[in-house]
């Protein structure tokens, strides 16, 4: 048998895992499947066997490497701090080189990695999607008019005929204290354009003038986390070029998508600007936010996106302190607030039934808070949580934090 190795993954890294099983206690996928290869310990053992030439990377092994939401709960709880992300992404990369992407991942990567193709697709589909009923939990999403067997209600983001970054745009603050450049990401550009506008309004209210470059594209997360590293590197270089050629001296780049923020900070080395997640900017300006008042009393709980608390390691108190600072807002804590919602990017497409079980657990935890709304800072989480709330017939709204803050009297 020819010996193949997972690129960039050393024996030292793999054997750092002491197989204690701590990851089994927190892995959302293992909690559903109860199969050892579903958890980080099993995947690391499998990767080690491949690198030693004991087993081949066959299609079954590739399946188990993909059976992961990359929520990083395993890395967070690991007592010896195994860097799981440095194993799972190269393992998927080798699988892609050998077998190619699965049909659903291939379609997603192709769509999101070609800006013009995505803009054309959203423009053509927008009129038809408007015919679908709006989600009662999230106004920028639509419901399919029928239930899918084994899944139930299915929610899709509403495509927009005109992208948010249809041209280079400046949004000037009345009392400017700084200038920032907004890395919007493909979900805000093509689906959640109202939330993108609300992000800008919130930043303007804090005193930041905001510039949105037209030529920016997808951060590359769909390709990166699927193991298509060639496509990811292309997208990274394209974005590097756009931001490097900007003439203004911006204070920092801001993103309001947890995954975009994680990718920019962890995988875009030497990015032209320092990167801040919106919640970091909000926390830094909490004294000003204390003067903001929601129009009527509202109870709000918070879902911690995986790529904020673990990917970017942003402290969990940041969003909670911001919500507590708002007048007329009562923060309600939630059980397992930092557990994965089940989205996991294309994981939801590849393993919809497993994703649904993780999603429903999150939805039930939200429902148990008796909050009026659940807020978060990830468009994927908003969409997936809203779908879960639809499936349990909840009245709780799912809101990006910018959509909540924009309603406040300032």
mmCIF file of C-alpha atoms in Angstrom:
data_model
loop_
_atom_site.group_PDB
_atom_site.id
_atom_site.type_symbol
_atom_site.label_atom_id
_atom_site.label_comp_id
_atom_site.label_asym_id
_atom_site.label_seq_id
_atom_site.Cartn_x
_atom_site.Cartn_y
_atom_site.Cartn_z
ATOM 1 C CA UNK A 1 0.000 0.000 0.000
ATOM 2 C CA UNK A 2 1.416 3.383 -1.011
ATOM 3 C CA UNK A 3 2.075 5.575 1.978
ATOM 4 C CA UNK A 4 0.258 8.913 1.864
ATOM 5 C CA UNK A 5 0.494 11.715 4.362
ATOM 6 C CA UNK A 6 -1.803 14.516 5.367
ATOM 7 C CA UNK A 7 0.123 17.652 4.361
ATOM 8 C CA UNK A 8 1.532 19.779 7.158
ATOM 9 C CA UNK A 9 0.348 17.447 9.930
ATOM 10 C CA UNK A 10 3.254 16.099 11.959
ATOM 11 C CA UNK A 11 3.356 12.963 14.058
ATOM 12 C CA UNK A 12 4.174 15.170 17.023
ATOM 13 C CA UNK A 13 0.934 17.135 16.559
ATOM 14 C CA UNK A 14 -1.169 13.982 16.178
ATOM 15 C CA UNK A 15 0.392 12.172 19.128
ATOM 16 C CA UNK A 16 -0.129 15.164 21.379
ATOM 17 C CA UNK A 17 -3.678 13.810 21.797
ATOM 18 C CA UNK A 18 -3.698 11.627 24.938
ATOM 19 C CA UNK A 19 -7.085 10.082 24.003
ATOM 20 C CA UNK A 20 -8.659 11.181 27.292
ATOM 21 C CA UNK A 21 -12.108 11.515 25.705
ATOM 22 C CA UNK A 22 -12.844 15.022 26.975
ATOM 23 C CA UNK A 23 -13.961 15.964 23.450
ATOM 24 C CA UNK A 24 -16.677 13.312 23.606
ATOM 25 C CA UNK A 25 -18.409 15.301 26.350
ATOM 26 C CA UNK A 26 -18.866 18.418 24.209
ATOM 27 C CA UNK A 27 -18.910 17.354 20.536
ATOM 28 C CA UNK A 28 -22.350 18.180 19.063
ATOM 29 C CA UNK A 29 -21.999 15.582 16.302
ATOM 30 C CA UNK A 30 -20.908 12.786 18.646
ATOM 31 C CA UNK A 31 -23.843 13.673 20.882
ATOM 32 C CA UNK A 32 -26.080 12.651 17.959
ATOM 33 C CA UNK A 33 -24.206 9.756 16.323
ATOM 34 C CA UNK A 34 -22.403 8.220 19.350
ATOM 35 C CA UNK A 35 -19.742 6.975 16.882
ATOM 36 C CA UNK A 36 -16.067 7.295 17.826
ATOM 37 C CA UNK A 37 -14.934 8.577 14.378
ATOM 38 C CA UNK A 38 -17.434 11.437 14.764
ATOM 39 C CA UNK A 39 -15.397 12.984 17.569
ATOM 40 C CA UNK A 40 -11.998 14.708 17.479
ATOM 41 C CA UNK A 41 -10.235 11.839 19.269
ATOM 42 C CA UNK A 42 -11.397 9.387 16.621
ATOM 43 C CA UNK A 43 -10.465 11.678 13.742
ATOM 44 C CA UNK A 44 -6.998 12.345 15.156
ATOM 45 C CA UNK A 45 -6.409 8.606 15.634
ATOM 46 C CA UNK A 46 -7.560 8.005 12.043
ATOM 47 C CA UNK A 47 -5.267 10.760 10.737
ATOM 48 C CA UNK A 48 -2.333 9.228 12.629
ATOM 49 C CA UNK A 49 -3.040 5.786 11.149
ATOM 50 C CA UNK A 50 -3.122 7.309 7.650
ATOM 51 C CA UNK A 51 0.152 9.145 8.174
ATOM 52 C CA UNK A 52 1.824 5.984 9.454
ATOM 53 C CA UNK A 53 0.627 4.016 6.442
ATOM 54 C CA UNK A 54 -1.502 1.645 8.511
ATOM 55 C CA UNK A 55 -4.717 2.554 6.691
ATOM 56 C CA UNK A 56 -5.604 4.368 3.479
ATOM 57 C CA UNK A 57 -7.534 7.565 3.214
ATOM 58 C CA UNK A 58 -10.544 5.980 1.541
ATOM 59 C CA UNK A 59 -14.032 7.398 1.010
ATOM 60 C CA UNK A 60 -15.203 6.232 4.427
ATOM 61 C CA UNK A 61 -12.314 8.042 6.109
ATOM 62 C CA UNK A 62 -13.081 11.149 4.041
ATOM 63 C CA UNK A 63 -16.699 10.923 5.229
ATOM 64 C CA UNK A 64 -15.609 10.942 8.868
ATOM 65 C CA UNK A 65 -13.281 13.909 8.354
ATOM 66 C CA UNK A 66 -16.257 15.819 6.921
ATOM 67 C CA UNK A 67 -18.571 14.725 9.735
ATOM 68 C CA UNK A 68 -17.728 17.764 11.856
ATOM 69 C CA UNK A 69 -19.190 21.262 12.220
ATOM 70 C CA UNK A 70 -15.713 22.718 13.050
ATOM 71 C CA UNK A 71 -17.245 24.341 16.127
ATOM 72 C CA UNK A 72 -13.889 23.888 17.965
ATOM 73 C CA UNK A 73 -15.486 22.783 21.232
ATOM 74 C CA UNK A 74 -12.997 19.917 21.258
ATOM 75 C CA UNK A 75 -10.000 22.250 20.970
ATOM 76 C CA UNK A 76 -11.386 24.474 23.721
ATOM 77 C CA UNK A 77 -11.828 21.660 26.250
ATOM 78 C CA UNK A 78 -8.683 19.694 25.311
ATOM 79 C CA UNK A 79 -6.401 19.470 28.405
ATOM 80 C CA UNK A 80 -3.243 19.323 26.245
ATOM 81 C CA UNK A 81 -4.472 21.984 23.767
ATOM 82 C CA UNK A 82 -4.340 19.957 20.551
ATOM 83 C CA UNK A 83 -4.845 22.397 17.659
ATOM 84 C CA UNK A 84 -7.627 20.418 16.003
ATOM 85 C CA UNK A 85 -8.182 22.924 13.188
ATOM 86 C CA UNK A 86 -4.600 22.332 11.996
ATOM 87 C CA UNK A 87 -5.488 18.659 11.563
ATOM 88 C CA UNK A 88 -9.019 18.625 10.194
ATOM 89 C CA UNK A 89 -8.521 21.186 7.401
ATOM 90 C CA UNK A 90 -5.408 19.481 5.923
ATOM 91 C CA UNK A 91 -7.137 16.083 6.252
ATOM 92 C CA UNK A 92 -10.094 17.388 4.267
ATOM 93 C CA UNK A 93 -7.675 18.906 1.761
ATOM 94 C CA UNK A 94 -6.077 15.531 1.097
ATOM 95 C CA UNK A 95 -9.533 13.983 0.711
ATOM 96 C CA UNK A 96 -10.483 16.681 -1.825
ATOM 97 C CA UNK A 97 -7.288 16.070 -3.814
ATOM 98 C CA UNK A 98 -8.062 12.359 -3.905
ATOM 99 C CA UNK A 99 -11.841 12.270 -4.378
ATOM 100 C CA UNK A 100 -12.924 15.828 -5.139
ATOM 101 C CA UNK A 101 -15.691 17.710 -3.362
ATOM 102 C CA UNK A 102 -19.077 16.123 -2.752
ATOM 103 C CA UNK A 103 -21.791 17.460 -5.105
ATOM 104 C CA UNK A 104 -23.383 19.758 -2.522
ATOM 105 C CA UNK A 105 -20.031 21.164 -1.365
ATOM 106 C CA UNK A 106 -18.866 21.589 -4.951
ATOM 107 C CA UNK A 107 -21.994 23.580 -5.783
ATOM 108 C CA UNK A 108 -21.653 25.771 -2.672
ATOM 109 C CA UNK A 109 -17.958 26.458 -3.216
ATOM 110 C CA UNK A 110 -18.447 27.262 -6.900
ATOM 111 C CA UNK A 111 -21.333 29.634 -6.179
ATOM 112 C CA UNK A 112 -19.715 31.543 -3.317
ATOM 113 C CA UNK A 113 -16.215 31.659 -4.792
ATOM 114 C CA UNK A 114 -17.308 33.491 -7.957
ATOM 115 C CA UNK A 115 -18.727 36.896 -7.082
ATOM 116 C CA UNK A 116 -20.325 37.601 -10.471
ATOM 117 C CA UNK A 117 -21.930 34.145 -10.569
ATOM 118 C CA UNK A 118 -23.405 34.636 -7.094
ATOM 119 C CA UNK A 119 -24.697 38.104 -7.967
ATOM 120 C CA UNK A 120 -26.293 36.777 -11.158
ATOM 121 C CA UNK A 121 -27.879 33.849 -9.312
ATOM 122 C CA UNK A 122 -29.348 36.069 -6.590
ATOM 123 C CA UNK A 123 -30.577 38.628 -9.120
ATOM 124 C CA UNK A 124 -32.386 35.978 -11.177
ATOM 125 C CA UNK A 125 -33.875 34.141 -8.186
ATOM 126 C CA UNK A 126 -34.921 37.213 -6.168
ATOM 127 C CA UNK A 127 -38.331 37.764 -7.876
ATOM 128 C CA UNK A 128 -39.337 34.125 -7.400
ATOM 129 C CA UNK A 129 -38.159 33.900 -3.792
ATOM 130 C CA UNK A 130 -40.319 36.899 -2.896
ATOM 131 C CA UNK A 131 -43.361 34.737 -3.660
ATOM 132 C CA UNK A 132 -42.490 32.478 -0.702
ATOM 133 C CA UNK A 133 -43.860 33.297 2.757
ATOM 134 C CA UNK A 134 -41.616 35.264 5.094
ATOM 135 C CA UNK A 135 -40.286 33.588 8.204
ATOM 136 C CA UNK A 136 -42.119 34.819 11.278
ATOM 137 C CA UNK A 137 -38.852 34.446 13.213
ATOM 138 C CA UNK A 138 -36.540 36.328 10.840
ATOM 139 C CA UNK A 139 -37.888 38.764 8.246
ATOM 140 C CA UNK A 140 -34.996 38.422 5.776
ATOM 141 C CA UNK A 141 -35.570 34.680 5.377
ATOM 142 C CA UNK A 142 -38.258 32.797 3.468
ATOM 143 C CA UNK A 143 -40.004 29.490 4.105
ATOM 144 C CA UNK A 144 -40.487 26.750 1.569
ATOM 145 C CA UNK A 145 -44.254 26.158 1.170
ATOM 146 C CA UNK A 146 -43.891 22.455 1.973
ATOM 147 C CA UNK A 147 -42.141 20.320 4.571
ATOM 148 C CA UNK A 148 -39.154 18.124 3.708
ATOM 149 C CA UNK A 149 -39.374 14.488 4.907
ATOM 150 C CA UNK A 150 -37.297 13.914 8.082
ATOM 151 C CA UNK A 151 -36.497 17.633 8.293
ATOM 152 C CA UNK A 152 -39.798 19.524 8.506
ATOM 153 C CA UNK A 153 -39.954 23.228 7.726
ATOM 154 C CA UNK A 154 -37.081 24.560 5.622
ATOM 155 C CA UNK A 155 -35.998 28.172 5.630
ATOM 156 C CA UNK A 156 -33.816 29.852 2.992
ATOM 157 C CA UNK A 157 -32.171 33.288 2.928
ATOM 158 C CA UNK A 158 -33.895 35.780 0.657
ATOM 159 C CA UNK A 159 -31.606 36.635 -2.289
ATOM 160 C CA UNK A 160 -31.422 40.303 -3.251
ATOM 161 C CA UNK A 161 -31.532 41.601 -6.818
ATOM 162 C CA UNK A 162 -28.892 44.232 -6.016
ATOM 163 C CA UNK A 163 -25.862 43.411 -3.850
ATOM 164 C CA UNK A 164 -25.024 45.639 -0.902
ATOM 165 C CA UNK A 165 -21.584 46.419 -2.361
ATOM 166 C CA UNK A 166 -22.853 47.304 -5.834
ATOM 167 C CA UNK A 167 -20.354 50.184 -5.879
ATOM 168 C CA UNK A 168 -17.658 51.699 -3.679
ATOM 169 C CA UNK A 169 -19.580 53.398 -0.880
ATOM 170 C CA UNK A 170 -18.814 55.883 1.877
ATOM 171 C CA UNK A 171 -21.168 56.222 4.844
ATOM 172 C CA UNK A 172 -20.077 59.285 6.810
ATOM 173 C CA UNK A 173 -20.627 59.693 10.544
ATOM 174 C CA UNK A 174 -22.001 63.047 11.743
ATOM 175 C CA UNK A 175 -19.344 63.359 14.449
ATOM 176 C CA UNK A 176 -16.469 61.330 13.073
ATOM 177 C CA UNK A 177 -13.985 59.834 15.505
ATOM 178 C CA UNK A 178 -12.556 57.242 13.125
ATOM 179 C CA UNK A 179 -12.693 55.611 9.690
ATOM 180 C CA UNK A 180 -13.230 51.886 9.169
ATOM 181 C CA UNK A 181 -13.500 49.598 6.161
ATOM 182 C CA UNK A 182 -16.320 47.040 6.238
ATOM 183 C CA UNK A 183 -15.494 43.494 5.119
ATOM 184 C CA UNK A 184 -19.071 42.514 4.406
ATOM 185 C CA UNK A 185 -18.803 38.898 3.277
ATOM 186 C CA UNK A 186 -21.056 37.207 0.738
ATOM 187 C CA UNK A 187 -24.084 36.640 2.981
ATOM 188 C CA UNK A 188 -24.451 40.346 3.767
ATOM 189 C CA UNK A 189 -23.654 41.382 0.206
ATOM 190 C CA UNK A 190 -26.214 39.132 -1.459
ATOM 191 C CA UNK A 191 -28.834 38.093 1.098
ATOM 192 C CA UNK A 192 -28.884 40.069 4.350
ATOM 193 C CA UNK A 193 -28.441 43.519 2.839
ATOM 194 C CA UNK A 194 -30.728 45.139 5.435
ATOM 195 C CA UNK A 195 -28.538 43.826 8.238
ATOM 196 C CA UNK A 196 -25.469 45.170 6.389
ATOM 197 C CA UNK A 197 -27.144 48.608 6.288
ATOM 198 C CA UNK A 198 -27.901 48.299 9.989
ATOM 199 C CA UNK A 199 -24.260 47.452 10.778
ATOM 200 C CA UNK A 200 -23.251 50.667 9.020
ATOM 201 C CA UNK A 201 -25.896 52.719 10.870
ATOM 202 C CA UNK A 202 -24.708 51.364 14.222
ATOM 203 C CA UNK A 203 -21.070 52.150 13.398
ATOM 204 C CA UNK A 204 -22.057 55.645 12.239
ATOM 205 C CA UNK A 205 -23.929 56.191 15.516
ATOM 206 C CA UNK A 206 -20.727 55.284 17.369
ATOM 207 C CA UNK A 207 -18.792 57.880 15.360
ATOM 208 C CA UNK A 208 -17.172 55.720 12.694
ATOM 209 C CA UNK A 209 -17.348 56.630 9.012
ATOM 210 C CA UNK A 210 -17.605 53.415 7.004
ATOM 211 C CA UNK A 211 -16.228 52.534 3.585
ATOM 212 C CA UNK A 212 -17.478 49.493 1.646
ATOM 213 C CA UNK A 213 -15.246 48.384 -1.277
ATOM 214 C CA UNK A 214 -17.155 47.074 -4.281
ATOM 215 C CA UNK A 215 -14.590 44.533 -5.456
ATOM 216 C CA UNK A 216 -14.295 42.541 -2.209
ATOM 217 C CA UNK A 217 -15.516 38.958 -2.376
ATOM 218 C CA UNK A 218 -16.185 35.916 -0.237
ATOM 219 C CA UNK A 219 -13.630 35.426 2.550
ATOM 220 C CA UNK A 220 -13.204 31.852 1.290
ATOM 221 C CA UNK A 221 -14.669 30.031 4.288
ATOM 222 C CA UNK A 222 -16.820 27.598 2.232
ATOM 223 C CA UNK A 223 -13.730 26.496 0.305
ATOM 224 C CA UNK A 224 -11.368 26.504 3.301
ATOM 225 C CA UNK A 225 -13.536 24.405 5.604
ATOM 226 C CA UNK A 226 -14.408 22.009 2.767
ATOM 227 C CA UNK A 227 -10.701 21.399 2.114
ATOM 228 C CA UNK A 228 -10.518 23.161 -1.264
ATOM 229 C CA UNK A 229 -7.376 25.090 -0.382
ATOM 230 C CA UNK A 230 -6.581 26.124 -3.951
ATOM 231 C CA UNK A 231 -9.854 28.011 -4.243
ATOM 232 C CA UNK A 232 -9.373 29.496 -0.786
ATOM 233 C CA UNK A 233 -5.895 30.800 -1.669
ATOM 234 C CA UNK A 234 -7.277 32.392 -4.840
ATOM 235 C CA UNK A 235 -10.017 34.197 -2.918
ATOM 236 C CA UNK A 236 -7.577 35.288 -0.244
ATOM 237 C CA UNK A 237 -5.224 36.788 -2.835
ATOM 238 C CA UNK A 238 -8.093 38.573 -4.583
ATOM 239 C CA UNK A 239 -9.250 40.153 -1.316
ATOM 240 C CA UNK A 240 -5.679 41.018 -0.334
ATOM 241 C CA UNK A 241 -5.320 42.938 -3.590
ATOM 242 C CA UNK A 242 -8.561 44.869 -3.084
ATOM 243 C CA UNK A 243 -7.753 45.948 0.470
ATOM 244 C CA UNK A 244 -4.065 46.609 -0.173
ATOM 245 C CA UNK A 245 -4.921 49.049 -2.956
ATOM 246 C CA UNK A 246 -7.255 51.179 -0.810
ATOM 247 C CA UNK A 247 -5.996 54.752 -0.565
ATOM 248 C CA UNK A 248 -7.470 55.713 2.811
ATOM 249 C CA UNK A 249 -5.709 55.227 6.126
ATOM 250 C CA UNK A 250 -8.417 53.252 7.959
ATOM 251 C CA UNK A 251 -8.294 52.634 11.702
ATOM 252 C CA UNK A 252 -9.273 48.993 11.217
ATOM 253 C CA UNK A 253 -11.355 46.600 9.147
ATOM 254 C CA UNK A 254 -14.634 45.491 10.714
ATOM 255 C CA UNK A 255 -16.751 42.432 10.040
ATOM 256 C CA UNK A 256 -20.139 41.434 11.422
ATOM 257 C CA UNK A 257 -19.914 37.755 10.453
ATOM 258 C CA UNK A 258 -18.284 35.403 12.967
ATOM 259 C CA UNK A 259 -16.805 33.129 10.311
ATOM 260 C CA UNK A 260 -15.450 35.985 8.182
ATOM 261 C CA UNK A 261 -13.792 37.409 11.286
ATOM 262 C CA UNK A 262 -12.241 34.057 12.189
ATOM 263 C CA UNK A 263 -10.937 33.483 8.661
ATOM 264 C CA UNK A 264 -9.490 36.997 8.358
ATOM 265 C CA UNK A 265 -7.754 36.835 11.740
ATOM 266 C CA UNK A 266 -6.521 33.235 11.600
ATOM 267 C CA UNK A 267 -5.893 32.484 7.912
ATOM 268 C CA UNK A 268 -5.231 35.879 6.249
ATOM 269 C CA UNK A 269 -1.718 36.456 7.522
ATOM 270 C CA UNK A 270 -0.446 40.036 7.119
ATOM 271 C CA UNK A 271 -3.860 41.419 6.129
ATOM 272 C CA UNK A 272 -3.447 45.137 5.309
ATOM 273 C CA UNK A 273 -5.567 46.207 8.309
ATOM 274 C CA UNK A 274 -6.157 44.969 11.817
ATOM 275 C CA UNK A 275 -9.521 43.207 11.997
ATOM 276 C CA UNK A 276 -12.229 43.693 14.600
ATOM 277 C CA UNK A 277 -15.499 41.858 14.990
ATOM 278 C CA UNK A 278 -18.508 44.145 15.438
ATOM 279 C CA UNK A 279 -19.020 42.924 19.003
ATOM 280 C CA UNK A 280 -15.490 44.053 19.876
ATOM 281 C CA UNK A 281 -16.261 47.546 18.575
ATOM 282 C CA UNK A 282 -19.518 47.601 20.528
ATOM 283 C CA UNK A 283 -17.805 46.552 23.757
ATOM 284 C CA UNK A 284 -15.114 49.214 23.290
ATOM 285 C CA UNK A 285 -17.891 51.817 23.030
ATOM 286 C CA UNK A 286 -20.085 50.454 25.816
ATOM 287 C CA UNK A 287 -20.197 53.770 27.678
ATOM 288 C CA UNK A 288 -21.924 55.391 24.705
ATOM 289 C CA UNK A 289 -24.238 52.402 24.253
ATOM 290 C CA UNK A 290 -25.449 52.841 27.834
ATOM 291 C CA UNK A 291 -27.383 55.849 26.552
ATOM 292 C CA UNK A 292 -29.222 53.817 23.894
ATOM 293 C CA UNK A 293 -32.813 52.811 24.586
ATOM 294 C CA UNK A 294 -34.887 50.127 22.897
ATOM 295 C CA UNK A 295 -38.402 51.446 21.994
ATOM 296 C CA UNK A 296 -40.190 49.096 24.405
ATOM 297 C CA UNK A 297 -39.196 46.577 27.091
ATOM 298 C CA UNK A 298 -37.792 43.397 25.562
ATOM 299 C CA UNK A 299 -36.226 40.213 26.932
ATOM 300 C CA UNK A 300 -33.216 39.060 24.933
ATOM 301 C CA UNK A 301 -31.022 35.979 25.164
ATOM 302 C CA UNK A 302 -27.714 35.456 23.346
ATOM 303 C CA UNK A 303 -26.261 32.660 21.213
ATOM 304 C CA UNK A 304 -22.445 32.614 21.104
ATOM 305 C CA UNK A 305 -21.254 31.853 17.550
ATOM 306 C CA UNK A 306 -18.534 29.179 17.540
ATOM 307 C CA UNK A 307 -16.176 31.268 15.427
ATOM 308 C CA UNK A 308 -16.412 34.215 17.826
ATOM 309 C CA UNK A 309 -15.873 32.577 21.205
ATOM 310 C CA UNK A 310 -13.539 29.819 20.019
ATOM 311 C CA UNK A 311 -12.324 30.818 16.569
ATOM 312 C CA UNK A 312 -11.500 34.396 17.589
ATOM 313 C CA UNK A 313 -11.430 33.791 21.348
ATOM 314 C CA UNK A 314 -13.496 36.899 22.037
ATOM 315 C CA UNK A 315 -14.564 36.906 25.722
ATOM 316 C CA UNK A 316 -18.086 35.679 26.353
ATOM 317 C CA UNK A 317 -18.937 38.687 28.484
ATOM 318 C CA UNK A 318 -18.657 41.152 25.584
ATOM 319 C CA UNK A 319 -22.114 40.639 24.037
ATOM 320 C CA UNK A 320 -23.734 40.066 27.406
ATOM 321 C CA UNK A 321 -22.349 43.315 28.810
ATOM 322 C CA UNK A 322 -23.482 45.176 25.680
ATOM 323 C CA UNK A 323 -27.028 43.816 25.981
ATOM 324 C CA UNK A 324 -27.128 44.625 29.693
ATOM 325 C CA UNK A 325 -26.016 48.181 28.935
ATOM 326 C CA UNK A 326 -29.067 48.867 26.760
ATOM 327 C CA UNK A 327 -32.057 50.555 28.351
ATOM 328 C CA UNK A 328 -35.344 48.626 28.163
ATOM 329 C CA UNK A 329 -33.458 45.380 27.389
ATOM 330 C CA UNK A 330 -33.468 42.569 29.925
ATOM 331 C CA UNK A 331 -30.795 39.961 29.282
ATOM 332 C CA UNK A 332 -31.861 36.336 29.886
ATOM 333 C CA UNK A 333 -29.125 33.713 30.137
ATOM 334 C CA UNK A 334 -29.499 30.500 28.146
ATOM 335 C CA UNK A 335 -28.368 26.962 28.861
ATOM 336 C CA UNK A 336 -25.493 25.887 26.594
ATOM 337 C CA UNK A 337 -25.424 29.342 24.979
ATOM 338 C CA UNK A 338 -22.010 28.604 23.452
ATOM 339 C CA UNK A 339 -22.944 25.245 21.927
ATOM 340 C CA UNK A 340 -23.015 24.954 18.133
ATOM 341 C CA UNK A 341 -26.377 25.672 16.475
ATOM 342 C CA UNK A 342 -25.777 22.908 13.900
ATOM 343 C CA UNK A 343 -25.128 25.122 10.874
ATOM 344 C CA UNK A 344 -21.420 24.473 10.340
ATOM 345 C CA UNK A 345 -21.469 26.018 6.850
ATOM 346 C CA UNK A 346 -21.860 23.251 4.286
ATOM 347 C CA UNK A 347 -22.166 20.666 7.097
ATOM 348 C CA UNK A 348 -25.885 21.462 7.095
ATOM 349 C CA UNK A 349 -26.058 20.576 3.387
ATOM 350 C CA UNK A 350 -24.079 17.332 3.735
ATOM 351 C CA UNK A 351 -25.666 16.035 6.941
ATOM 352 C CA UNK A 352 -29.100 17.694 7.229
ATOM 353 C CA UNK A 353 -30.585 15.166 9.669
ATOM 354 C CA UNK A 354 -27.681 15.426 12.128
ATOM 355 C CA UNK A 355 -27.680 19.211 11.741
ATOM 356 C CA UNK A 356 -31.420 19.248 12.497
ATOM 357 C CA UNK A 357 -30.971 17.379 15.788
ATOM 358 C CA UNK A 358 -28.275 19.811 16.925
ATOM 359 C CA UNK A 359 -30.423 22.721 15.756
ATOM 360 C CA UNK A 360 -33.549 21.578 17.616
ATOM 361 C CA UNK A 361 -31.594 21.265 20.867
ATOM 362 C CA UNK A 362 -30.509 24.881 20.464
ATOM 363 C CA UNK A 363 -34.060 25.988 19.587
ATOM 364 C CA UNK A 364 -35.483 24.277 22.672
ATOM 365 C CA UNK A 365 -32.857 25.910 24.885
ATOM 366 C CA UNK A 366 -33.835 29.295 23.433
ATOM 367 C CA UNK A 367 -37.543 28.586 23.922
ATOM 368 C CA UNK A 368 -36.893 27.640 27.556
ATOM 369 C CA UNK A 369 -35.594 31.150 28.324
ATOM 370 C CA UNK A 370 -39.023 32.697 27.562
ATOM 371 C CA UNK A 371 -37.145 35.539 25.857
ATOM 372 C CA UNK A 372 -38.738 37.688 23.172
ATOM 373 C CA UNK A 373 -35.677 37.441 20.955
ATOM 374 C CA UNK A 374 -32.391 35.616 20.577
ATOM 375 C CA UNK A 375 -29.552 37.740 19.280
ATOM 376 C CA UNK A 376 -26.205 36.715 17.817
ATOM 377 C CA UNK A 377 -23.541 37.963 15.429
ATOM 378 C CA UNK A 378 -23.442 35.472 12.591
ATOM 379 C CA UNK A 379 -25.775 35.466 9.567
ATOM 380 C CA UNK A 380 -25.551 31.677 9.282
ATOM 381 C CA UNK A 381 -26.515 31.249 12.927
ATOM 382 C CA UNK A 382 -29.438 33.682 12.536
ATOM 383 C CA UNK A 383 -30.753 31.692 9.573
ATOM 384 C CA UNK A 384 -30.300 28.272 11.163
ATOM 385 C CA UNK A 385 -31.676 29.287 14.554
ATOM 386 C CA UNK A 386 -34.698 30.950 12.920
ATOM 387 C CA UNK A 387 -35.388 27.711 11.056
ATOM 388 C CA UNK A 388 -35.117 25.736 14.305
ATOM 389 C CA UNK A 389 -37.522 28.121 16.023
ATOM 390 C CA UNK A 390 -39.965 27.658 13.137
ATOM 391 C CA UNK A 391 -39.701 23.892 13.562
ATOM 392 C CA UNK A 392 -40.606 24.039 17.265
ATOM 393 C CA UNK A 393 -43.388 26.615 16.604
ATOM 394 C CA UNK A 394 -41.690 29.214 18.785
ATOM 395 C CA UNK A 395 -42.585 32.896 18.868
ATOM 396 C CA UNK A 396 -39.020 33.954 19.696
ATOM 397 C CA UNK A 397 -37.389 36.167 17.055
ATOM 398 C CA UNK A 398 -33.843 35.555 15.785
ATOM 399 C CA UNK A 399 -31.923 38.810 15.296
ATOM 400 C CA UNK A 400 -28.427 39.838 14.338
ATOM 401 C CA UNK A 401 -27.262 42.234 17.041
ATOM 402 C CA UNK A 402 -27.099 45.072 14.494
ATOM 403 C CA UNK A 403 -30.807 44.557 13.752
ATOM 404 C CA UNK A 404 -31.527 44.916 17.466
ATOM 405 C CA UNK A 405 -29.314 47.951 18.035
ATOM 406 C CA UNK A 406 -30.536 49.920 15.035
ATOM 407 C CA UNK A 407 -33.992 50.140 16.647
ATOM 408 C CA UNK A 408 -32.630 51.870 19.734
ATOM 409 C CA UNK A 409 -33.153 55.567 20.424
ATOM 410 C CA UNK A 410 -29.682 57.119 20.522
#
